[in-house]
Tab-separated table of C-alpha atoms and ligand atoms in Angstrom:
chain	number	residue	atom	x	y	z
A	298	UNK	CA	56.631	84.844	92.332
A	299	UNK	CA	57.109	86.482	88.891
A	300	UNK	CA	60.472	87.709	87.529
A	301	UNK	CA	59.126	91.252	87.884
A	302	UNK	CA	59.401	90.940	91.704
A	303	UNK	CA	63.136	90.306	91.505
A	304	UNK	CA	64.221	93.876	90.751
A	305	UNK	CA	65.290	93.098	87.188
A	306	UNK	CA	65.086	95.721	84.440
A	307	UNK	CA	62.320	95.651	81.821
A	308	UNK	CA	64.887	94.728	79.159
A	309	UNK	CA	66.064	91.774	81.177
A	310	UNK	CA	62.502	90.655	81.853
A	311	UNK	CA	61.867	90.801	78.110
A	312	UNK	CA	65.006	88.741	77.403
A	313	UNK	CA	63.766	86.134	79.891
A	314	UNK	CA	60.332	86.059	78.323
A	315	UNK	CA	61.760	85.796	74.780
A	316	UNK	CA	63.875	82.827	75.844
A	317	UNK	CA	61.038	80.880	77.430
A	318	UNK	CA	61.908	81.596	81.075
A	319	UNK	CA	58.324	82.029	82.319
A	320	UNK	CA	58.908	82.241	86.054
A	321	UNK	CA	61.915	81.927	88.355
A	322	UNK	CA	63.074	78.514	89.507
A	323	UNK	CA	63.190	78.173	93.347
A	324	UNK	CA	66.947	78.787	93.488
A	325	UNK	CA	66.512	81.990	91.499
A	326	UNK	CA	63.735	83.220	93.818
A	327	UNK	CA	65.988	82.651	96.798
A	328	UNK	CA	69.325	83.839	95.468
A	329	UNK	CA	68.593	86.803	93.189
A	330	UNK	CA	67.241	89.126	95.941
A	331	UNK	CA	70.246	88.351	98.179
A	332	UNK	CA	72.719	89.158	95.413
A	333	UNK	CA	70.770	92.311	94.537
A	334	UNK	CA	71.121	93.316	98.213
A	335	UNK	CA	74.886	92.993	97.872
A	336	UNK	CA	75.232	89.892	100.047
A	337	UNK	CA	77.691	87.065	99.656
A	338	UNK	CA	75.966	83.826	98.671
A	339	UNK	CA	76.619	80.131	99.079
A	340	UNK	CA	74.514	78.032	96.691
A	341	UNK	CA	74.553	74.283	97.140
A	342	UNK	CA	73.044	73.279	93.843
A	343	UNK	CA	73.693	71.107	90.854
A	344	UNK	CA	73.401	71.742	87.165
A	345	UNK	CA	69.741	71.503	86.264
A	346	UNK	CA	68.583	73.594	89.217
A	347	UNK	CA	68.778	76.892	87.308
A	348	UNK	CA	71.835	78.016	89.291
A	349	UNK	CA	73.496	79.745	86.322
A	350	UNK	CA	70.705	82.267	85.756
A	351	UNK	CA	70.525	82.806	89.532
A	352	UNK	CA	73.849	84.661	89.294
A	353	UNK	CA	73.834	85.716	85.623
A	354	UNK	CA	70.733	87.900	86.091
A	355	UNK	CA	71.891	89.919	89.123
A	356	UNK	CA	75.406	90.225	87.671
A	357	UNK	CA	73.969	91.715	84.468
A	358	UNK	CA	71.867	94.110	86.562
A	359	UNK	CA	74.892	95.179	88.590
A	360	UNK	CA	76.958	95.862	85.476
A	361	UNK	CA	74.095	97.899	84.006
A	362	UNK	CA	73.584	99.925	87.152
A	363	UNK	CA	77.205	100.562	87.963
A	364	UNK	CA	78.008	102.282	84.667
A	365	UNK	CA	80.770	99.776	84.299
A	366	UNK	CA	80.394	99.765	80.564
A	367	UNK	CA	82.280	103.008	80.394
A	368	UNK	CA	85.051	101.475	82.366
A	369	UNK	CA	87.514	99.072	80.746
A	370	UNK	CA	87.908	96.699	83.607
A	371	UNK	CA	86.553	93.299	84.531
A	372	UNK	CA	83.443	93.895	86.641
A	373	UNK	CA	82.668	90.227	87.321
A	374	UNK	CA	84.927	87.226	87.228
A	375	UNK	CA	83.278	83.801	87.010
A	376	UNK	CA	85.708	80.979	87.740
A	377	UNK	CA	84.736	77.542	86.441
A	378	UNK	CA	86.596	74.225	86.344
A	379	UNK	CA	86.200	73.239	82.672
A	380	UNK	CA	86.166	74.812	79.254
A	381	UNK	CA	82.753	73.333	78.473
A	382	UNK	CA	81.266	74.993	81.538
A	383	UNK	CA	83.043	78.269	80.666
A	384	UNK	CA	81.394	78.286	77.253
A	385	UNK	CA	78.047	77.245	78.640
A	386	UNK	CA	78.006	79.969	81.314
A	387	UNK	CA	79.154	82.601	78.817
A	388	UNK	CA	76.375	81.502	76.467
A	389	UNK	CA	73.809	82.239	79.215
A	390	UNK	CA	75.325	85.721	79.747
A	391	UNK	CA	75.070	86.339	76.017
A	392	UNK	CA	71.601	84.877	75.652
A	393	UNK	CA	70.149	87.073	78.377
A	394	UNK	CA	72.458	90.061	78.023
A	395	UNK	CA	72.892	90.678	74.308
A	396	UNK	CA	69.880	92.967	73.878
A	397	UNK	CA	70.462	95.032	76.987
A	398	UNK	CA	71.272	98.713	76.511
A	399	UNK	CA	74.963	99.518	76.483
A	400	UNK	CA	76.095	96.192	74.986
A	401	UNK	CA	77.575	94.352	77.919
A	402	UNK	CA	80.502	92.282	76.678
A	403	UNK	CA	81.135	88.889	78.229
A	404	UNK	CA	83.733	86.369	77.209
A	405	UNK	CA	84.923	82.868	78.058
A	406	UNK	CA	88.639	82.138	78.338
A	407	UNK	CA	90.078	78.655	78.800
A	408	UNK	CA	93.178	76.648	78.045
A	409	UNK	CA	93.787	74.147	75.270
A	410	UNK	CA	93.436	76.787	72.542
A	411	UNK	CA	95.720	79.582	71.375
A	412	UNK	CA	95.973	82.486	73.808
A	413	UNK	CA	96.415	85.295	71.236
A	414	UNK	CA	92.844	85.564	69.926
A	415	UNK	CA	91.641	85.588	73.533
A	416	UNK	CA	94.033	88.441	74.356
A	417	UNK	CA	92.761	90.490	71.419
A	418	UNK	CA	89.105	89.879	72.261
A	419	UNK	CA	89.494	90.901	75.892
A	420	UNK	CA	89.109	94.538	74.865
A	421	UNK	CA	85.987	95.986	76.505
A	422	UNK	CA	84.996	92.825	78.394
A	423	UNK	CA	83.014	93.470	81.616
A	424	UNK	CA	82.178	89.874	82.488
A	425	UNK	CA	84.883	87.254	82.206
A	426	UNK	CA	84.179	83.533	82.553
A	427	UNK	CA	87.485	81.731	83.005
A	428	UNK	CA	89.183	78.505	83.908
A	429	UNK	CA	91.911	79.163	86.499
A	430	UNK	CA	95.031	78.184	84.532
A	431	UNK	CA	94.311	80.316	81.467
A	432	UNK	CA	93.228	83.244	83.628
A	433	UNK	CA	96.591	83.232	85.407
A	434	UNK	CA	98.409	83.073	82.056
A	435	UNK	CA	96.453	86.109	80.868
A	436	UNK	CA	97.177	88.012	84.067
A	437	UNK	CA	100.877	87.150	83.928
A	438	UNK	CA	101.132	88.339	80.339
A	439	UNK	CA	99.427	91.583	81.415
A	440	UNK	CA	96.494	91.088	79.083
A	441	UNK	CA	94.185	91.573	82.009
A	442	UNK	CA	94.040	92.717	85.606
A	443	UNK	CA	91.480	92.230	88.321
A	444	UNK	CA	92.108	95.302	90.436
A	445	UNK	CA	88.646	96.781	89.776
A	446	UNK	CA	86.638	93.564	89.990
A	447	UNK	CA	83.434	93.959	91.980
A	448	UNK	CA	82.007	90.460	91.924
A	449	UNK	CA	83.543	87.020	92.035
A	450	UNK	CA	81.584	83.878	91.217
A	451	UNK	CA	83.094	80.453	91.749
A	452	UNK	CA	80.912	77.838	90.060
A	453	UNK	CA	81.220	74.098	90.699
A	454	UNK	CA	83.710	74.737	93.488
A	455	UNK	CA	83.786	71.066	94.463
A	456	UNK	CA	84.812	70.001	90.984
A	457	UNK	CA	87.355	72.819	90.813
A	458	UNK	CA	89.036	71.539	93.967
A	459	UNK	CA	88.735	67.891	92.904
A	460	UNK	CA	90.559	68.751	89.706
A	461	UNK	CA	93.428	70.171	91.768
A	462	UNK	CA	92.912	73.897	91.119
A	463	UNK	CA	93.311	74.894	94.780
A	464	UNK	CA	96.638	76.674	94.321
A	465	UNK	CA	95.466	78.572	91.250
A	466	UNK	CA	92.266	79.640	92.993
A	467	UNK	CA	94.214	80.874	96.023
A	468	UNK	CA	96.519	82.856	93.749
A	469	UNK	CA	93.590	84.418	91.894
A	470	UNK	CA	91.934	85.385	95.199
A	471	UNK	CA	95.093	87.230	96.197
A	472	UNK	CA	94.913	89.316	93.005
A	473	UNK	CA	91.356	90.511	93.566
A	474	UNK	CA	90.428	93.648	95.507
A	475	UNK	CA	89.608	92.904	99.162
A	476	UNK	CA	86.244	94.628	98.938
A	477	UNK	CA	84.036	92.632	96.605
A	478	UNK	CA	80.903	90.497	96.527
A	479	UNK	CA	81.486	86.740	96.484
A	480	UNK	CA	79.178	84.035	95.188
A	481	UNK	CA	80.132	80.424	95.683
A	482	UNK	CA	78.312	77.511	94.042
A	483	UNK	CA	78.972	73.855	94.619
A	484	UNK	CA	77.057	70.621	94.053
A	485	UNK	CA	78.316	69.281	97.378
A	486	UNK	CA	79.626	70.797	100.571
A	487	UNK	CA	82.757	68.824	101.404
A	488	UNK	CA	85.689	69.715	103.640
A	489	UNK	CA	87.628	71.507	100.891
A	490	UNK	CA	84.643	73.593	99.819
A	491	UNK	CA	83.976	74.517	103.459
A	492	UNK	CA	87.570	75.761	103.726
A	493	UNK	CA	87.207	77.961	100.629
A	494	UNK	CA	83.847	79.118	101.923
A	495	UNK	CA	85.246	80.360	105.221
A	496	UNK	CA	88.075	82.085	103.380
A	497	UNK	CA	85.813	83.732	100.865
A	498	UNK	CA	82.349	84.466	102.204
A	499	UNK	CA	81.254	87.004	104.790
A	500	UNK	CA	77.924	86.261	106.463
A	501	UNK	CA	76.647	84.475	103.354
A	502	UNK	CA	73.041	83.904	102.395
A	503	UNK	CA	72.972	80.114	102.121
A	504	UNK	CA	70.653	78.340	99.704
A	505	UNK	CA	70.493	74.600	99.324
A	506	UNK	CA	68.385	73.104	96.574
A	507	UNK	CA	67.154	69.557	96.420
A	508	UNK	CA	70.027	67.392	95.242
A	509	UNK	CA	69.704	65.357	92.102
A	510	UNK	CA	69.546	62.172	94.158
A	511	UNK	CA	66.065	63.255	95.234
A	512	UNK	CA	65.012	63.727	91.637
A	513	UNK	CA	66.045	60.238	90.677
A	514	UNK	CA	62.407	59.163	90.673
A	515	UNK	CA	62.018	61.094	87.412
A	516	UNK	CA	64.399	58.755	85.619
A	517	UNK	CA	63.320	55.372	84.307
A	518	UNK	CA	66.226	53.099	85.092
A	519	UNK	CA	66.829	49.653	83.643
A	520	UNK	CA	69.756	47.247	83.515
A	521	UNK	CA	70.696	44.418	81.184
A	522	UNK	CA	72.999	41.536	81.924
A	523	UNK	CA	75.386	41.003	79.011
A	524	UNK	CA	78.656	39.225	78.353
A	525	UNK	CA	81.779	40.973	77.028
A	526	UNK	CA	80.964	39.342	73.659
A	527	UNK	CA	77.291	40.335	73.492
A	528	UNK	CA	77.708	43.823	74.941
A	529	UNK	CA	78.451	45.570	71.627
A	530	UNK	CA	75.765	43.795	69.560
A	531	UNK	CA	73.199	44.325	72.337
A	532	UNK	CA	73.974	48.058	72.491
A	533	UNK	CA	73.483	48.369	68.739
A	534	UNK	CA	70.246	46.384	69.028
A	535	UNK	CA	69.006	48.785	71.747
A	536	UNK	CA	69.783	51.866	69.675
A	537	UNK	CA	68.353	50.492	66.447
A	538	UNK	CA	65.273	48.700	67.775
A	539	UNK	CA	64.088	51.793	69.637
A	540	UNK	CA	65.277	54.193	66.891
A	541	UNK	CA	67.083	56.095	69.635
A	542	UNK	CA	68.093	59.679	68.943
A	543	UNK	CA	70.210	61.774	71.331
A	544	UNK	CA	71.783	58.913	73.255
A	545	UNK	CA	74.645	59.737	75.590
A	546	UNK	CA	76.798	56.639	76.150
A	547	UNK	CA	79.366	56.512	78.926
A	548	UNK	CA	82.554	54.487	78.896
A	549	UNK	CA	85.170	54.374	81.623
A	550	UNK	CA	88.191	55.336	79.540
A	551	UNK	CA	89.289	57.375	76.552
A	552	UNK	CA	90.429	54.241	74.714
A	553	UNK	CA	87.106	52.498	75.298
A	554	UNK	CA	85.182	55.575	74.108
A	555	UNK	CA	87.132	55.720	70.839
A	556	UNK	CA	86.850	51.973	70.256
A	557	UNK	CA	83.128	51.907	70.893
A	558	UNK	CA	82.508	54.942	68.724
A	559	UNK	CA	84.458	53.375	65.862
A	560	UNK	CA	82.378	50.171	66.115
A	561	UNK	CA	79.105	52.087	66.142
A	562	UNK	CA	80.084	54.119	63.095
A	563	UNK	CA	81.190	50.944	61.271
A	564	UNK	CA	77.716	49.586	61.932
A	565	UNK	CA	76.043	52.620	60.398
A	566	UNK	CA	75.185	54.418	63.629
A	567	UNK	CA	75.715	58.190	63.684
A	568	UNK	CA	78.176	58.534	66.604
A	569	UNK	CA	81.030	60.733	67.794
A	570	UNK	CA	83.286	60.457	70.835
A	571	UNK	CA	84.201	63.255	73.240
A	572	UNK	CA	86.839	63.090	75.954
A	573	UNK	CA	89.922	64.800	77.321
A	574	UNK	CA	92.200	63.663	74.459
A	575	UNK	CA	90.037	65.231	71.756
A	576	UNK	CA	90.880	68.731	70.588
A	577	UNK	CA	88.842	71.609	71.883
A	578	UNK	CA	87.284	72.150	68.425
A	579	UNK	CA	86.237	68.503	68.124
A	580	UNK	CA	84.711	68.469	71.600
A	581	UNK	CA	82.806	71.691	71.042
A	582	UNK	CA	81.425	70.707	67.663
A	583	UNK	CA	80.424	67.195	68.827
A	584	UNK	CA	78.587	68.618	71.835
A	585	UNK	CA	76.919	71.305	69.732
A	586	UNK	CA	75.731	68.797	67.096
A	587	UNK	CA	74.468	66.505	69.818
A	588	UNK	CA	72.631	69.286	71.656
A	589	UNK	CA	70.784	70.460	68.559
A	590	UNK	CA	69.863	66.900	67.547
A	591	UNK	CA	72.210	66.688	64.527
A	592	UNK	CA	74.133	63.793	66.062
A	593	UNK	CA	72.358	60.670	67.348
A	594	UNK	CA	74.990	59.189	69.655
A	595	UNK	CA	77.652	60.866	71.766
A	596	UNK	CA	80.136	58.517	73.426
A	597	UNK	CA	81.745	60.169	76.427
A	598	UNK	CA	83.929	59.603	79.443
A	599	UNK	CA	83.008	61.086	82.811
A	600	UNK	CA	84.529	64.348	81.624
A	601	UNK	CA	81.075	65.578	80.653
A	602	UNK	CA	78.967	63.764	83.223
A	603	UNK	CA	78.799	66.909	85.333
A	604	UNK	CA	78.176	70.473	84.587
A	605	UNK	CA	76.956	70.212	81.043
A	606	UNK	CA	73.326	70.975	80.557
A	607	UNK	CA	71.593	69.256	77.691
A	608	UNK	CA	67.883	69.888	77.618
A	609	UNK	CA	65.468	67.045	76.892
A	610	UNK	CA	68.093	64.326	76.741
A	611	UNK	CA	66.010	61.170	76.430
A	612	UNK	CA	68.636	58.395	76.840
A	613	UNK	CA	71.759	57.766	78.864
A	614	UNK	CA	73.482	54.392	78.524
A	615	UNK	CA	76.189	53.185	80.870
A	616	UNK	CA	78.211	50.962	78.571
A	617	UNK	CA	80.719	50.689	81.395
A	618	UNK	CA	80.042	51.464	85.042
A	619	UNK	CA	81.696	54.456	86.660
A	620	UNK	CA	83.917	53.844	89.658
A	621	UNK	CA	81.925	55.920	92.112
A	622	UNK	CA	78.189	55.768	92.811
A	623	UNK	CA	78.188	59.579	92.765
A	624	UNK	CA	79.396	59.549	89.170
A	625	UNK	CA	76.631	57.083	88.318
A	626	UNK	CA	74.069	59.551	89.662
A	627	UNK	CA	75.673	62.436	87.805
A	628	UNK	CA	75.707	60.430	84.601
A	629	UNK	CA	72.075	59.434	84.738
A	630	UNK	CA	71.211	62.954	85.889
A	631	UNK	CA	71.837	64.059	82.274
A	632	UNK	CA	68.384	62.677	81.609
A	633	UNK	CA	65.118	63.297	83.433
A	634	UNK	CA	66.027	66.940	83.888
A	635	UNK	CA	63.718	69.928	84.202
A	636	UNK	CA	60.819	67.565	84.717
A	637	UNK	CA	61.348	65.680	81.468
A	638	UNK	CA	61.279	61.919	81.955
A	639	UNK	CA	64.283	60.123	80.524
A	640	UNK	CA	65.688	56.607	80.420
A	641	UNK	CA	68.959	55.438	81.924
A	642	UNK	CA	70.106	52.019	80.781
A	643	UNK	CA	73.051	50.163	82.263
A	644	UNK	CA	74.852	47.180	80.746
A	645	UNK	CA	76.282	44.845	83.346
A	646	UNK	CA	78.683	41.916	82.890
A	647	UNK	CA	79.281	39.273	85.563
A	648	UNK	CA	82.324	41.118	86.866
A	649	UNK	CA	80.265	44.325	87.374
A	650	UNK	CA	77.464	42.707	89.389
A	651	UNK	CA	78.967	43.420	92.794
A	652	UNK	CA	79.859	47.027	91.992
A	653	UNK	CA	76.424	47.634	90.506
A	654	UNK	CA	74.893	46.404	93.771
A	655	UNK	CA	77.026	48.916	95.691
A	656	UNK	CA	75.815	51.710	93.389
A	657	UNK	CA	72.168	50.722	93.889
A	658	UNK	CA	72.618	50.558	97.645
A	659	UNK	CA	74.107	54.057	97.706
A	660	UNK	CA	71.294	55.318	95.491
A	661	UNK	CA	68.730	53.528	97.697
A	662	UNK	CA	67.005	52.251	94.606
A	663	UNK	CA	66.944	48.748	93.150
A	664	UNK	CA	66.933	48.252	89.418
A	665	UNK	CA	65.491	45.179	87.734
A	666	UNK	CA	68.180	43.275	85.858
A	667	UNK	CA	67.056	41.684	82.581
A	668	UNK	CA	69.097	38.747	81.293
A	669	UNK	CA	69.803	39.271	77.605
A	670	UNK	CA	70.686	35.613	77.052
A	671	UNK	CA	66.895	35.064	76.926
A	672	UNK	CA	66.381	37.835	74.382
A	673	UNK	CA	66.528	37.502	70.643
A	674	UNK	CA	68.771	40.179	69.133
B	702	AMP	P1	71.411	75.334	85.073
B	702	AMP	O1	71.160	74.568	86.340
B	702	AMP	O2	71.776	76.731	85.323
B	702	AMP	O3	72.382	74.612	84.172
B	702	AMP	O4	70.010	75.415	84.265
B	702	AMP	C1	69.322	74.265	83.839
B	702	AMP	C2	68.384	74.539	82.672
B	702	AMP	O5	67.233	75.243	83.098
B	702	AMP	C3	68.991	75.368	81.552
B	702	AMP	O6	68.663	74.744	80.329
B	702	AMP	C4	68.310	76.723	81.641
B	702	AMP	O7	68.178	77.337	80.383
B	702	AMP	C5	66.972	76.350	82.210
B	702	AMP	N1	66.381	77.407	83.058
B	702	AMP	C6	66.989	78.065	84.068
B	702	AMP	N2	66.119	78.904	84.670
B	702	AMP	C7	64.943	78.766	84.039
B	702	AMP	C8	63.641	79.357	84.214
B	702	AMP	N3	63.398	80.245	85.166
B	702	AMP	N4	62.657	78.964	83.367
B	702	AMP	C9	62.893	78.052	82.400
B	702	AMP	N5	64.095	77.454	82.178
B	702	AMP	C10	65.104	77.810	82.980
């Protein structure tokens, strides 16, 4: 099915073509017509499926068709759990929407940065991508109101609820007009998401795309047995011997991420760390440099293991194991995306062996463990 069958304007089809979107991904084929018909939608899909464009495109069409540009109200509110996702979603709106007639203005608002510039820039915004806390602050300071909002998108609902945003989301729902179109996206359908779903959606069109677990075959996984003493030197050996570029390394804590990053830099490896204790500016610039290939190594906590799309990421290294097998799958899912094969490498000490077995059992895939004591590095 071509994009031209999805009732998208010529301008939008051109924007898609110019940005290398040749034909719709399955989720887009299934969701775009339903949204265009005005239906509520439940999309069970992860990052990597093309879920963002599946709502960005029909939202842009609706704004164009509803003459909303003349109106100074928020037409569509997209609620997301993290600032990184807010920026990423807004970037897709801008990428596909910036050449459309009428200059549709979209904007991302999120906490952790000064509120004043956001207040000033809200002028003329039709599409607002927001994290819940900052949105409420903006509403309470009367910088914005949602009384004319036509469409609500909640993206990564499961993460939103896991992060404890339930109260904020409920409050925001109470401030929206009763008559509106609702689109709910979640990687998983757990009890909490089901509750929000029944509260929010009327007779939804439900689309479920193949979860990442099924795409795990795309990823080449390997594991190395190390000791706490050899772990650091072996990691450096891996990076240097394979001249690795664009390596995402996961640690289990902020302190460990900073320590590891410092060691790598001391050893001449181009690395930066990103985690919840870094300033917004530092996080954004590290991620941007990494995405465009200006930075070789990004050391991260699980903060960015979900939701952030990095195309063609060739290497993910688990320097420390995550607590949950789900997080392991999300971490390694940063590679092997969009049909690009990638490598996921895990370093395992004696004390991790049992937990690593549990992860493999959950994943239903066994990974060969290589003993580094036999290797020369
Ligand atoms: P998402 O799941 O929305 O984060 O999208 C995953 C990646 O797929 C992003 O890098 C998008 O730019 C890309 N993408 C989404 N839809 C298409 C498409 N129809 N053709 C090519 N790339 C796409």
